[in-house]
Backbone as ProteinMPNN parsed JSONL, in Angstrom:
{"seq_chain_A": "MLSRIVRRRALLSSLRSSNGATTRHLIQRRTLIAAPKPGSGPLMERRPDRELPNIEGFRWWRTMPLFVTVIALSSVAIFNYQKLSSPVVASTLYALRTNRRARELLGDEIYFERQIPWIAGEMNMPRGRIDISFAVKGTRSTALMRFASARPSPRGMFETTEWSLEMPDGTRVDLLDDSDPFKGLVGYSMDDEERAAAETRGFRQQVK", "coords_chain_A": {"N_chain_A": [[120.685, 107.828, 140.601], [120.998, 106.33, 138.301], [121.971, 108.28, 136.647], [124.513, 108.715, 137.693], [125.834, 106.326, 137.099], [125.862, 106.459, 134.318], [127.468, 108.723, 133.941], [129.913, 107.761, 134.988], [130.557, 105.7, 133.197], [130.86, 107.182, 130.864], [133.065, 108.713, 131.596], [135.021, 106.734, 131.936], [135.183, 105.699, 129.298], [136.104, 107.968, 127.968], [138.608, 108.261, 129.154], [139.859, 105.905, 128.288], [139.89, 106.282, 125.5], [141.511, 108.542, 125.338], [143.914, 107.546, 126.37], [144.483, 105.595, 124.413], [144.822, 107.209, 122.117], [147.02, 108.681, 122.949], [148.915, 106.625, 123.106], [149.039, 105.748, 120.4], [149.993, 108.068, 119.307], [152.504, 108.217, 120.486], [153.697, 105.977, 119.321], [153.708, 106.67, 116.614], [155.422, 108.837, 116.655], [157.818, 107.727, 117.18], [161.279, 107.545, 117.12], [163.721, 106.455, 114.679], [166.819, 104.749, 114.287], [169.316, 105.702, 112.037], [170.095, 103.925, 109.037], [173.042, 101.903, 108.49], [175.828, 103.214, 106.676], [177.721, 102.722, 103.64], [180.986, 101.587, 104.349], [180.943, 102.287, 107.007], [181.653, 100.539, 108.953], [181.518, 97.512, 111.018], [178.447, 96.32, 112.527], [177.872, 96.474, 115.911], [175.841, 95.778, 117.568], [172.449, 94.622, 117.749], [169.494, 96.226, 116.857], [166.057, 96.824, 117.223], [164.916, 99.094, 116.264], [166.22, 100.064, 114.054], [166.69, 101.555, 110.901], [166.062, 100.171, 107.655], [168.42, 99.601, 105.038], [168.502, 101.314, 101.853], [167.757, 99.607, 98.914], [168.901, 99.294, 95.697], [167.096, 98.805, 92.689], [167.369, 95.842, 90.642], [168.667, 95.971, 87.479], [167.905, 94.176, 84.95], [168.061, 94.331, 82.21], [170.498, 95.324, 81.531], [172.36, 93.275, 81.791], [171.371, 91.376, 80.062], [172.242, 91.335, 77.244], [174.891, 90.371, 77.598], [174.354, 87.864, 78.723], [172.985, 86.565, 76.611], [175.029, 86.54, 74.71], [176.941, 84.874, 75.924], [175.523, 82.441, 76.023], [175.188, 81.961, 73.265], [177.869, 81.701, 72.361], [178.635, 79.481, 73.87], [176.949, 77.495, 72.811], [177.877, 77.374, 70.152], [180.497, 76.482, 70.624], [179.964, 73.95, 71.719], [178.725, 72.578, 69.559], [180.859, 72.643, 67.738], [182.699, 71.082, 69.105], [181.402, 68.617, 69.044], [181.571, 68.026, 66.302], [184.347, 67.911, 66.074], [185.039, 65.692, 67.642], [183.997, 63.666, 66.147], [184.037, 60.531, 64.342], [184.363, 60.885, 61.623], [185.974, 63.154, 61.172], [188.35, 62.257, 62.357], [188.902, 60.083, 60.676], [189.279, 61.297, 58.157], [191.517, 62.882, 58.718], [193.408, 60.914, 59.309], [193.499, 59.557, 56.861], [194.561, 61.591, 55.344], [197.138, 61.771, 56.361], [198.246, 59.412, 55.462], [198.158, 59.624, 52.733], [199.852, 59.825, 49.694], [200.147, 62.033, 47.933], [199.29, 64.147, 49.528], [201.227, 64.121, 51.531], [203.448, 64.86, 50.06], [202.858, 67.537, 49.559], [202.284, 68.739, 52.061], [204.091, 67.655, 53.881], [205.574, 65.897, 56.682], [204.103, 64.83, 59.857], [201.362, 65.665, 59.892], [198.692, 67.567, 61.001], [196.073, 69.283, 62.869], [195.918, 72.777, 62.117], [195.48, 74.832, 63.97], [195.546, 75.188, 67.535], [193.125, 74.924, 68.863], [191.012, 73.581, 66.891], [188.796, 74.636, 64.233], [185.927, 73.355, 62.944], [184.41, 73.736, 60.071], [181.297, 73.914, 58.243], [178.779, 71.419, 57.387], [177.689, 68.568, 59.187], [175.81, 66.038, 59.123], [174.941, 63.195, 59.954], [172.636, 61.427, 60.336], [170.881, 62.327, 58.283], [172.431, 61.907, 56.123], [174.366, 63.727, 55.064], [177.414, 65.235, 54.598], [179.662, 67.771, 54.74], [182.408, 69.267, 55.195], [185.159, 71.317, 56.348], [188.488, 72.07, 57.306], [191.453, 73.569, 58.7], [194.759, 72.421, 58.106], [198.123, 71.383, 58.816], [201.587, 70.778, 58.047], [205.033, 69.695, 58.071], [206.006, 71.082, 55.938], [204.099, 72.835, 54.696], [200.925, 74.579, 54.915], [197.347, 74.036, 54.651], [193.925, 74.028, 53.499], [191.677, 71.633, 54.16], [189.099, 69.982, 52.48], [186.173, 68.078, 52.678], [183.591, 66.142, 51.411], [180.675, 64.236, 51.467], [177.968, 62.037, 50.664], [174.894, 60.287, 51.279], [172.993, 58.319, 49.307], [170.558, 56.979, 49.884], [168.46, 56.168, 52.734], [169.316, 53.668, 53.73], [171.62, 53.255, 52.417], [175.085, 53.53, 51.356], [177.711, 55.818, 52.195], [178.894, 58.093, 49.808], [181.758, 59.472, 48.619], [182.19, 62.698, 47.499], [183.91, 64.853, 47.316], [187.268, 65.456, 48.102], [189.776, 67.285, 48.966], [192.606, 69.583, 48.856], [193.232, 72.906, 49.628], [195.654, 75.086, 48.851], [197.857, 77.637, 50.307], [198.307, 79.542, 48.245], [195.997, 79.456, 46.796], [195.7, 77.323, 45.109], [194.026, 74.38, 44.161], [194.02, 71.06, 45.067], [193.148, 67.902, 44.097], [192.452, 65.096, 45.947], [191.064, 62.79, 45.721], [191.212, 59.893, 44.221], [190.98, 57.034, 42.033], [190.523, 55.031, 43.949], [188.611, 54.965, 46.83], [189.227, 56.171, 49.981], [187.413, 56.219, 52.014], [185.489, 54.257, 52.247], [184.415, 52.844, 54.344], [182.615, 54.416, 55.722], [179.627, 53.975, 56.44], [176.104, 53.974, 56.766], [174.068, 52.024, 57.324], [173.799, 48.497, 57.129], [173.336, 46.602, 54.093], [171.005, 44.412, 52.543], [170.928, 41.478, 50.324], [169.336, 42.106, 48.038], [169.26, 44.923, 48.098], [171.981, 45.408, 47.864], [172.494, 44.406, 45.295], [170.934, 46.181, 43.824], [172.309, 48.504, 44.393], [174.712, 48.028, 43.059], [173.958, 48.226, 40.404], [173.451, 50.934, 40.263], [175.918, 51.969, 40.635], [177.069, 52.463, 43.097], [179.572, 52.625, 45.642], [181.07, 49.806, 47.247], [181.009, 48.17, 50.429], [183.939, 47.417, 52.259], [184.854, 44.198, 52.98]], "CA_chain_A": [[121.558, 106.656, 140.577], [121.25, 106.004, 136.894], [122.806, 109.327, 136.045], [125.903, 108.496, 138.121], [126.403, 105.205, 136.311], [126.116, 106.951, 132.955], [128.626, 109.606, 133.985], [131.116, 106.948, 135.191], [130.893, 105.014, 131.935], [131.36, 108.184, 129.93], [134.408, 109.079, 132.031], [135.937, 105.629, 131.614], [135.383, 105.637, 127.848], [136.948, 109.102, 127.569], [139.977, 107.962, 129.569], [140.404, 104.868, 127.401], [140.165, 106.87, 124.186], [142.669, 109.434, 125.451], [145.105, 106.701, 126.502], [144.778, 104.991, 123.11], [145.364, 108.243, 121.215], [148.381, 108.992, 123.393], [149.787, 105.503, 122.717], [149.258, 105.815, 118.954], [150.815, 109.23, 119.044], [153.869, 107.864, 120.835], [154.201, 105.028, 118.322], [153.949, 107.379, 115.371], [156.546, 109.747, 116.809], [158.986, 106.961, 117.603], [162.429, 107.829, 116.258], [164.481, 105.302, 114.221], [168.239, 104.981, 114.067], [169.627, 105.666, 110.605], [170.733, 102.709, 108.536], [174.487, 102.069, 108.296], [176.266, 103.628, 105.361], [178.89, 101.947, 103.177], [182.244, 101.959, 104.962], [180.788, 102.738, 108.388], [182.174, 99.546, 109.875], [180.567, 96.46, 111.413], [177.434, 96.627, 113.538], [178.225, 95.805, 117.157], [174.647, 95.374, 118.295], [171.21, 94.549, 116.992], [168.463, 97.108, 117.389], [164.816, 96.678, 116.455], [164.469, 100.375, 115.738], [167.163, 100.533, 113.049], [166.121, 101.636, 109.56], [166.622, 99.275, 106.656], [169.108, 100.35, 103.975], [167.849, 101.366, 100.553], [168.289, 98.642, 97.945], [168.607, 99.706, 94.332], [166.492, 97.765, 91.873], [168.252, 95.155, 89.695], [168.332, 96.276, 86.093], [168.262, 92.972, 84.224], [168.294, 94.577, 80.787], [171.911, 95.604, 81.313], [173.106, 92.025, 81.686], [170.775, 90.475, 79.078], [173.123, 91.093, 76.083], [175.998, 89.504, 77.996], [173.825, 86.502, 78.897], [172.716, 86.003, 75.277], [176.316, 86.295, 74.066], [177.557, 83.688, 76.539], [174.769, 81.263, 75.574], [175.486, 81.723, 71.848], [179.236, 81.186, 72.253], [178.662, 78.126, 74.429], [176.307, 76.6, 71.848], [178.8, 77.197, 69.029], [181.604, 75.647, 71.083], [179.486, 72.573, 71.89], [178.55, 71.993, 68.23], [182.177, 72.432, 67.149], [183.309, 69.931, 69.782], [180.766, 67.403, 68.52], [182.18, 67.74, 65.001], [185.755, 67.568, 66.265], [185.129, 64.345, 68.2], [183.343, 62.715, 65.25], [184.985, 59.642, 63.641], [184.593, 61.372, 60.261], [187.148, 64.024, 61.205], [189.522, 61.415, 62.63], [189.19, 59.271, 59.493], [189.838, 62.151, 57.106], [192.869, 63.284, 59.11], [194.279, 59.748, 59.154], [193.679, 59.334, 55.419], [195.444, 62.649, 54.857], [198.506, 61.431, 56.754], [198.723, 58.262, 54.696], [198.05, 59.905, 51.309], [201.163, 60.184, 49.152], [200.101, 63.383, 47.385], [199.181, 65.08, 50.647], [202.526, 64.175, 52.213], [204.351, 65.626, 49.206], [202.532, 68.953, 49.654], [202.303, 69.227, 53.44], [205.211, 67.116, 54.64], [205.25, 64.946, 57.742], [203.428, 65.314, 61.073], [200.15, 66.394, 59.488], [197.75, 67.701, 62.106], [195.309, 70.53, 62.791], [196.771, 73.962, 62.112], [195.281, 75.59, 65.207], [195.484, 74.392, 68.759], [191.694, 74.621, 68.992], [190.574, 73.621, 65.489], [187.423, 75.0, 63.913], [185.384, 72.482, 61.897], [183.359, 74.474, 59.374], [180.445, 73.133, 57.366], [177.669, 70.605, 57.904], [177.924, 67.148, 59.435], [174.51, 65.5, 59.496], [174.999, 61.762, 59.65], [171.32, 60.796, 60.129], [170.316, 62.706, 56.982], [173.334, 61.5, 55.058], [175.028, 64.875, 54.446], [178.667, 65.636, 55.218], [180.388, 68.764, 53.941], [183.198, 69.95, 56.212], [186.488, 71.794, 55.979], [189.277, 72.553, 58.432], [192.833, 73.881, 58.36], [195.751, 71.435, 58.521], [199.502, 71.814, 58.602], [202.638, 69.777, 58.089], [206.362, 70.282, 58.231], [206.343, 71.887, 54.754], [203.141, 73.882, 54.351], [199.58, 74.49, 55.474], [196.295, 73.954, 53.634], [192.544, 73.882, 53.952], [191.15, 70.365, 53.661], [187.653, 69.916, 52.267], [185.651, 66.713, 52.539], [182.144, 66.104, 51.196], [180.155, 62.894, 51.228], [176.505, 61.979, 50.709], [174.294, 58.961, 51.284], [171.837, 58.424, 48.402], [169.326, 56.451, 50.473], [168.635, 55.982, 54.18], [170.016, 52.415, 54.02], [172.742, 53.143, 51.506], [176.43, 53.832, 51.826], [178.18, 57.155, 51.884], [179.687, 58.224, 48.596], [182.596, 60.662, 48.709], [182.098, 63.555, 46.315], [185.053, 65.769, 47.273], [188.324, 65.385, 49.1], [190.774, 68.121, 48.311], [193.396, 70.509, 49.631], [193.379, 74.253, 49.072], [196.925, 75.58, 49.314], [197.831, 79.073, 50.622], [198.258, 80.367, 47.04], [194.709, 79.274, 46.135], [195.694, 76.123, 44.271], [193.201, 73.285, 44.665], [194.585, 69.747, 44.74], [192.159, 66.846, 44.318], [193.053, 63.9, 46.536], [190.17, 61.649, 45.522], [191.55, 59.173, 42.995], [190.061, 55.916, 41.732], [190.204, 54.302, 45.165], [188.023, 55.83, 47.859], [189.688, 55.722, 51.314], [186.342, 56.378, 52.995], [184.431, 53.298, 51.944], [183.847, 52.311, 55.579], [181.63, 55.316, 56.318], [178.308, 53.507, 56.034], [175.089, 54.221, 57.78], [173.409, 50.777, 57.667], [174.149, 47.394, 56.243], [172.329, 46.322, 53.072], [170.793, 43.005, 52.252], [171.363, 41.088, 48.979], [168.6, 42.845, 47.027], [169.727, 46.307, 48.096], [173.353, 45.434, 47.367], [172.427, 44.265, 43.846], [170.442, 47.442, 43.274], [173.373, 49.497, 44.506], [175.703, 47.764, 42.024], [173.45, 48.755, 39.135], [173.509, 52.39, 40.303], [177.296, 52.4, 40.691], [177.506, 52.864, 44.445], [180.735, 51.919, 46.168], [180.727, 48.695, 48.112], [181.682, 48.134, 51.721], [185.06, 46.483, 52.311], [184.574, 43.102, 53.906]], "C_chain_A": [[121.953, 106.304, 139.159], [122.159, 107.027, 136.245], [124.263, 109.175, 136.471], [126.584, 107.371, 137.31], [126.735, 105.662, 134.91], [127.329, 107.841, 132.922], [129.927, 108.831, 134.165], [131.541, 106.242, 133.896], [131.442, 105.985, 130.901], [132.771, 108.598, 130.296], [135.417, 107.993, 131.699], [136.234, 105.544, 130.124], [136.268, 106.771, 127.368], [138.398, 108.862, 127.968], [140.63, 106.924, 128.657], [140.768, 105.448, 126.026], [141.368, 107.778, 124.235], [143.962, 108.639, 125.604], [145.493, 106.052, 125.178], [145.368, 105.989, 122.142], [146.782, 108.591, 121.592], [149.359, 107.897, 122.986], [150.085, 105.527, 121.227], [150.158, 106.979, 118.597], [152.28, 108.945, 119.377], [154.491, 106.915, 119.826], [154.548, 105.74, 117.022], [155.175, 108.274, 115.474], [157.812, 109.037, 117.268], [160.135, 107.192, 116.616], [163.172, 106.535, 115.927], [165.927, 105.698, 114.004], [168.542, 104.817, 112.583], [170.342, 104.374, 110.24], [172.221, 102.94, 108.348], [174.819, 102.403, 106.843], [177.463, 102.778, 104.936], [180.181, 102.481, 103.78], [182.141, 102.411, 106.401], [181.272, 101.719, 109.403], [181.119, 98.528, 110.274], [179.61, 96.952, 112.488], [177.729, 95.802, 114.786], [177.012, 95.35, 117.944], [173.456, 95.363, 117.344], [170.161, 95.42, 117.659], [167.208, 96.937, 116.548], [164.342, 97.987, 115.828], [165.441, 100.943, 114.698], [166.489, 100.528, 111.667], [166.818, 100.646, 108.622], [167.31, 100.088, 105.566], [168.3, 100.309, 102.681], [168.552, 100.425, 99.575], [167.893, 99.107, 96.551], [168.047, 98.525, 93.551], [167.479, 97.169, 90.877], [167.786, 95.415, 88.268], [168.807, 95.132, 85.208], [168.591, 93.252, 82.769], [169.745, 94.93, 80.507], [172.729, 94.341, 81.104], [172.523, 91.07, 80.649], [171.645, 90.281, 77.843], [174.306, 90.192, 76.413], [175.537, 88.067, 78.161], [173.581, 85.835, 77.546], [174.02, 85.679, 74.563], [176.984, 85.04, 74.613], [176.845, 82.413, 76.087], [175.096, 80.934, 74.123], [176.89, 81.139, 71.675], [179.346, 79.766, 72.803], [178.043, 77.121, 73.466], [177.224, 76.321, 70.661], [179.961, 76.296, 69.425], [181.181, 74.192, 71.245], [179.327, 71.892, 70.54], [179.901, 71.735, 67.569], [182.881, 71.244, 67.798], [182.694, 68.618, 69.306], [181.344, 67.034, 67.158], [183.622, 67.257, 65.168], [185.93, 66.148, 66.772], [184.475, 63.292, 67.309], [184.38, 61.804, 64.597], [185.244, 60.07, 62.201], [185.837, 62.238, 60.21], [188.416, 63.209, 61.457], [189.904, 60.586, 61.404], [189.812, 60.104, 58.382], [191.258, 62.6, 57.452], [193.845, 62.119, 58.98], [194.545, 59.458, 57.683], [194.608, 60.382, 54.822], [196.902, 62.338, 55.2], [199.086, 60.305, 55.917], [198.634, 58.48, 53.197], [199.397, 60.419, 50.784], [201.183, 61.614, 48.64], [200.037, 64.438, 48.495], [200.508, 65.215, 51.389], [203.549, 64.935, 51.378], [204.122, 67.132, 49.357], [202.722, 69.505, 51.074], [203.524, 68.779, 54.224], [204.742, 66.121, 55.694], [204.516, 65.646, 58.887], [202.216, 66.185, 60.731], [199.155, 66.381, 60.641], [196.956, 68.981, 61.903], [196.257, 71.731, 62.859], [196.677, 74.725, 63.427], [195.219, 74.652, 66.397], [194.052, 74.008, 69.093], [191.102, 74.69, 67.586], [189.106, 73.994, 65.358], [186.967, 74.156, 62.733], [184.207, 73.212, 61.258], [182.547, 73.532, 58.494], [179.408, 72.314, 58.114], [178.107, 69.161, 58.069], [176.638, 66.554, 60.0], [174.474, 64.038, 59.072], [173.618, 61.127, 59.478], [170.686, 61.125, 58.78], [171.252, 62.402, 55.825], [174.007, 62.653, 54.345], [176.264, 65.234, 55.262], [179.372, 66.598, 54.264], [181.166, 69.645, 54.92], [184.528, 70.405, 55.618], [187.181, 72.285, 57.245], [190.73, 72.701, 57.991], [193.773, 72.828, 58.93], [197.137, 71.995, 58.211], [200.42, 70.607, 58.665], [203.98, 70.458, 58.289], [206.74, 71.165, 57.053], [205.397, 73.056, 54.542], [201.836, 73.65, 55.105], [198.569, 74.453, 54.336], [194.943, 73.864, 54.315], [191.981, 72.611, 53.335], [189.633, 70.42, 53.589], [187.253, 68.466, 52.036], [184.139, 66.784, 52.444], [181.741, 64.687, 50.841], [178.646, 62.914, 51.402], [176.05, 60.53, 50.678], [173.034, 59.013, 50.443], [170.519, 57.972, 49.013], [169.55, 56.24, 51.963], [169.394, 54.723, 54.558], [171.199, 52.212, 53.101], [174.053, 53.476, 52.176], [176.804, 55.254, 51.431], [179.076, 57.122, 50.651], [180.45, 59.546, 48.66], [182.523, 61.43, 47.398], [183.259, 64.538, 46.207], [185.991, 65.474, 48.434], [189.529, 66.093, 48.514], [191.505, 68.97, 49.338], [193.458, 71.842, 48.898], [194.633, 74.873, 49.693], [196.853, 77.082, 49.608], [197.768, 79.976, 49.395], [196.957, 80.217, 46.266], [194.618, 78.056, 45.255], [194.887, 75.014, 44.947], [193.747, 71.961, 44.15], [193.56, 68.693, 45.1], [192.876, 65.602, 44.811], [192.219, 62.65, 46.306], [190.491, 61.013, 44.183], [190.563, 58.044, 42.782], [189.65, 55.156, 42.978], [189.732, 55.28, 46.232], [188.488, 55.352, 49.232], [188.609, 55.788, 52.372], [185.18, 55.423, 52.717], [183.738, 52.798, 53.204], [182.812, 53.195, 56.224], [180.244, 54.952, 55.818], [177.338, 53.77, 57.15], [174.438, 52.944, 58.265], [173.918, 49.71, 56.702], [173.003, 47.107, 55.291], [172.196, 44.819, 52.888], [171.184, 42.728, 50.799], [170.65, 41.887, 47.894], [169.079, 44.295, 46.947], [171.145, 46.419, 47.574], [173.366, 45.288, 45.851], [171.924, 45.541, 43.19], [171.514, 48.529, 43.344], [174.429, 49.291, 43.438], [175.242, 48.311, 40.68], [173.495, 50.273, 39.096], [174.93, 52.905, 40.462], [177.757, 52.872, 42.059], [178.729, 52.045, 44.84], [180.308, 50.871, 47.181], [181.56, 48.74, 49.38], [182.78, 47.082, 51.712], [184.764, 45.419, 53.374], [185.858, 42.638, 54.561]], "O_chain_A": [[123.115, 106.015, 138.873], [123.001, 106.698, 135.41], [125.163, 109.477, 135.688], [127.742, 107.478, 136.906], [127.776, 105.294, 134.365], [128.142, 107.754, 132.001], [130.942, 109.189, 133.568], [132.722, 106.196, 133.552], [132.366, 105.661, 130.155], [133.598, 108.815, 129.411], [136.524, 108.277, 131.241], [137.38, 105.345, 129.722], [137.089, 106.583, 126.47], [139.316, 109.21, 127.225], [141.802, 107.046, 128.301], [141.822, 105.139, 125.469], [142.169, 107.802, 123.3], [144.99, 109.009, 125.038], [146.676, 105.962, 124.847], [146.311, 105.669, 121.419], [147.645, 108.777, 120.734], [150.484, 108.179, 122.574], [151.233, 105.35, 120.818], [150.986, 106.884, 117.692], [153.184, 109.369, 118.657], [155.675, 107.03, 119.507], [155.569, 105.444, 116.401], [155.893, 108.454, 114.491], [158.769, 109.681, 117.697], [159.956, 107.044, 115.407], [163.257, 105.629, 116.756], [166.23, 106.819, 113.595], [168.061, 103.876, 111.952], [171.093, 103.811, 111.037], [172.633, 104.066, 108.072], [174.167, 101.928, 105.913], [178.138, 102.185, 105.778], [180.444, 103.682, 103.73], [183.128, 102.871, 106.975], [181.299, 102.008, 110.599], [179.952, 98.667, 109.909], [179.916, 97.867, 113.252], [177.824, 94.576, 114.72], [177.156, 94.596, 118.906], [173.461, 96.002, 116.292], [169.966, 95.36, 118.873], [167.272, 96.908, 115.319], [163.467, 97.985, 114.962], [165.485, 102.154, 114.482], [165.791, 99.574, 111.325], [167.998, 100.335, 108.781], [166.827, 101.161, 105.206], [167.517, 99.387, 102.45], [169.775, 100.45, 99.433], [166.712, 99.291, 96.255], [168.477, 97.386, 93.735], [168.322, 97.879, 90.328], [166.649, 95.111, 87.906], [169.957, 95.109, 84.77], [169.329, 92.485, 82.149], [170.187, 94.846, 79.361], [173.684, 94.337, 80.328], [173.132, 90.035, 80.377], [171.791, 89.14, 77.405], [174.686, 89.344, 75.605], [176.253, 87.141, 77.779], [173.93, 84.67, 77.357], [174.115, 84.658, 73.882], [177.529, 84.239, 73.854], [177.5, 81.411, 75.8], [175.263, 79.765, 73.776], [177.074, 80.183, 70.922], [180.076, 78.942, 72.252], [178.555, 76.012, 73.317], [177.34, 75.18, 70.213], [180.369, 75.435, 68.645], [181.96, 73.289, 70.939], [179.746, 70.746, 70.378], [180.074, 70.713, 66.906], [183.579, 70.487, 67.122], [183.397, 67.615, 69.18], [181.582, 65.857, 66.886], [184.059, 66.322, 64.497], [186.874, 65.464, 66.376], [184.411, 62.125, 67.695], [185.495, 62.248, 64.322], [186.245, 59.662, 61.612], [186.667, 62.083, 59.314], [189.445, 63.455, 60.828], [191.088, 60.403, 61.122], [190.766, 59.668, 57.737], [192.11, 62.687, 56.568], [194.993, 62.318, 58.581], [195.673, 59.151, 57.298], [195.361, 60.089, 53.893], [197.798, 62.617, 54.404], [200.295, 60.257, 55.692], [199.008, 57.585, 52.439], [199.996, 61.328, 51.359], [202.145, 62.341, 48.889], [200.664, 65.493, 48.396], [200.869, 66.308, 51.824], [204.431, 65.589, 51.934], [205.07, 67.914, 49.293], [203.254, 70.6, 51.259], [203.946, 69.472, 55.149], [203.644, 65.574, 55.602], [204.334, 66.863, 58.889], [202.078, 67.302, 61.229], [198.821, 65.328, 61.183], [197.13, 69.681, 60.905], [197.265, 71.703, 63.565], [197.687, 75.209, 63.939], [194.882, 73.475, 66.269], [193.793, 72.895, 69.552], [190.726, 75.773, 67.138], [188.289, 73.714, 66.235], [187.548, 74.228, 61.65], [183.129, 73.291, 61.847], [183.037, 72.491, 58.057], [179.192, 72.493, 59.313], [178.798, 68.6, 57.219], [176.413, 66.571, 61.21], [174.033, 63.701, 57.973], [173.437, 60.345, 58.545], [170.015, 60.274, 58.196], [170.897, 62.618, 54.666], [174.208, 62.583, 53.133], [176.176, 65.504, 56.46], [179.64, 66.256, 53.112], [180.646, 70.647, 55.412], [184.955, 69.954, 54.556], [186.546, 72.843, 58.14], [191.18, 72.054, 57.045], [193.622, 72.393, 60.072], [197.289, 72.949, 57.449], [200.092, 69.571, 59.243], [204.053, 71.638, 58.63], [207.7, 71.929, 57.148], [205.846, 74.161, 54.238], [201.673, 72.666, 55.826], [198.889, 74.795, 53.197], [194.834, 73.657, 55.523], [191.827, 72.526, 52.116], [188.97, 70.855, 54.531], [187.909, 67.731, 51.298], [183.48, 67.402, 53.28], [182.381, 64.027, 50.023], [178.109, 63.701, 52.181], [176.726, 59.661, 50.127], [172.08, 59.692, 50.824], [169.468, 58.526, 48.691], [170.692, 56.143, 52.414], [170.054, 54.695, 55.597], [171.73, 51.105, 53.013], [174.127, 53.676, 53.388], [176.283, 55.811, 50.465], [179.906, 56.227, 50.489], [179.844, 60.614, 48.745], [182.764, 60.878, 46.325], [183.562, 65.009, 45.111], [185.571, 65.274, 49.574], [190.221, 65.546, 47.656], [191.108, 69.073, 50.499], [193.708, 71.89, 47.694], [194.676, 75.151, 50.892], [195.893, 77.739, 49.205], [197.227, 81.079, 49.483], [196.817, 80.791, 45.186], [193.554, 77.777, 44.702], [195.044, 74.746, 46.138], [193.912, 71.769, 42.945], [193.143, 68.587, 46.254], [193.801, 65.113, 44.163], [192.644, 61.553, 46.671], [190.095, 61.522, 43.134], [189.441, 58.085, 43.289], [188.518, 54.676, 43.052], [190.379, 56.294, 46.496], [188.172, 54.226, 49.619], [188.863, 55.445, 53.526], [184.02, 55.769, 52.937], [182.586, 52.37, 53.141], [182.176, 52.778, 57.192], [179.744, 55.56, 54.872], [177.7, 53.787, 58.327], [174.258, 52.763, 59.469], [174.399, 50.007, 55.609], [171.84, 47.333, 55.624], [173.153, 44.064, 53.059], [171.703, 43.609, 50.113], [171.284, 42.307, 46.926], [169.278, 44.829, 45.855], [171.491, 47.401, 46.917], [174.148, 45.956, 45.175], [172.416, 45.942, 42.135], [171.607, 49.374, 42.454], [174.997, 50.265, 42.945], [176.056, 48.807, 39.9], [173.57, 50.855, 38.014], [175.158, 54.114, 40.433], [178.739, 53.607, 42.163], [178.886, 50.902, 44.411], [179.309, 51.034, 47.881], [182.667, 49.276, 49.399], [182.576, 45.975, 51.213], [184.462, 45.739, 54.524], [185.836, 41.718, 55.378]]}, "name": "protein", "num_of_chains": 1, "seq": "MLSRIVRRRALLSSLRSSNGATTRHLIQRRTLIAAPKPGSGPLMERRPDRELPNIEGFRWWRTMPLFVTVIALSSVAIFNYQKLSSPVVASTLYALRTNRRARELLGDEIYFERQIPWIAGEMNMPRGRIDISFAVKGTRSTALMRFASARPSPRGMFETTEWSLEMPDGTRVDLLDDSDPFKGLVGYSMDDEERAAAETRGFRQQVK"}
């Protein structure tokens, strides 16, 4: 009796193992439909046994130089726009239009030479350093305007050191005479003691 039970269990286990091997064998030998190729047209049905297409790896190092170039050009354009929209540039351009010597050299309708002007140089108002130049034109001629100003102390006033025009032939014309048209470019107001100290050092005073 015991031997029959053992033989039955052995037979059942052998049948189960053979069925499992056959199932695994069928799964392993299951055929897959090839993935669609470029230009083969739209897929009209969904199949779970369709192969996935091969995806080429993204080579980021090819686009890195282009990305760095775009970031650099964008940064330069932003900094130039900040200089262009500064009241310093507007003040110097207005003073140039109203200056008699500048009108004699450039003529009327003085404005930027280029449609998108380039403001070269440094404009650091918090540190009290301004040294810029940009191309201008009039009805008679063109020139390169240079403007430089410095603030001796954090609470002092800006003092113009250069305001000139460089003509196309290289001639430099100084526009800064005895009267400074940029006296209003001040960083902070001064009290009585600081104003008296500024008078002894020869700083220009703010127009009231």
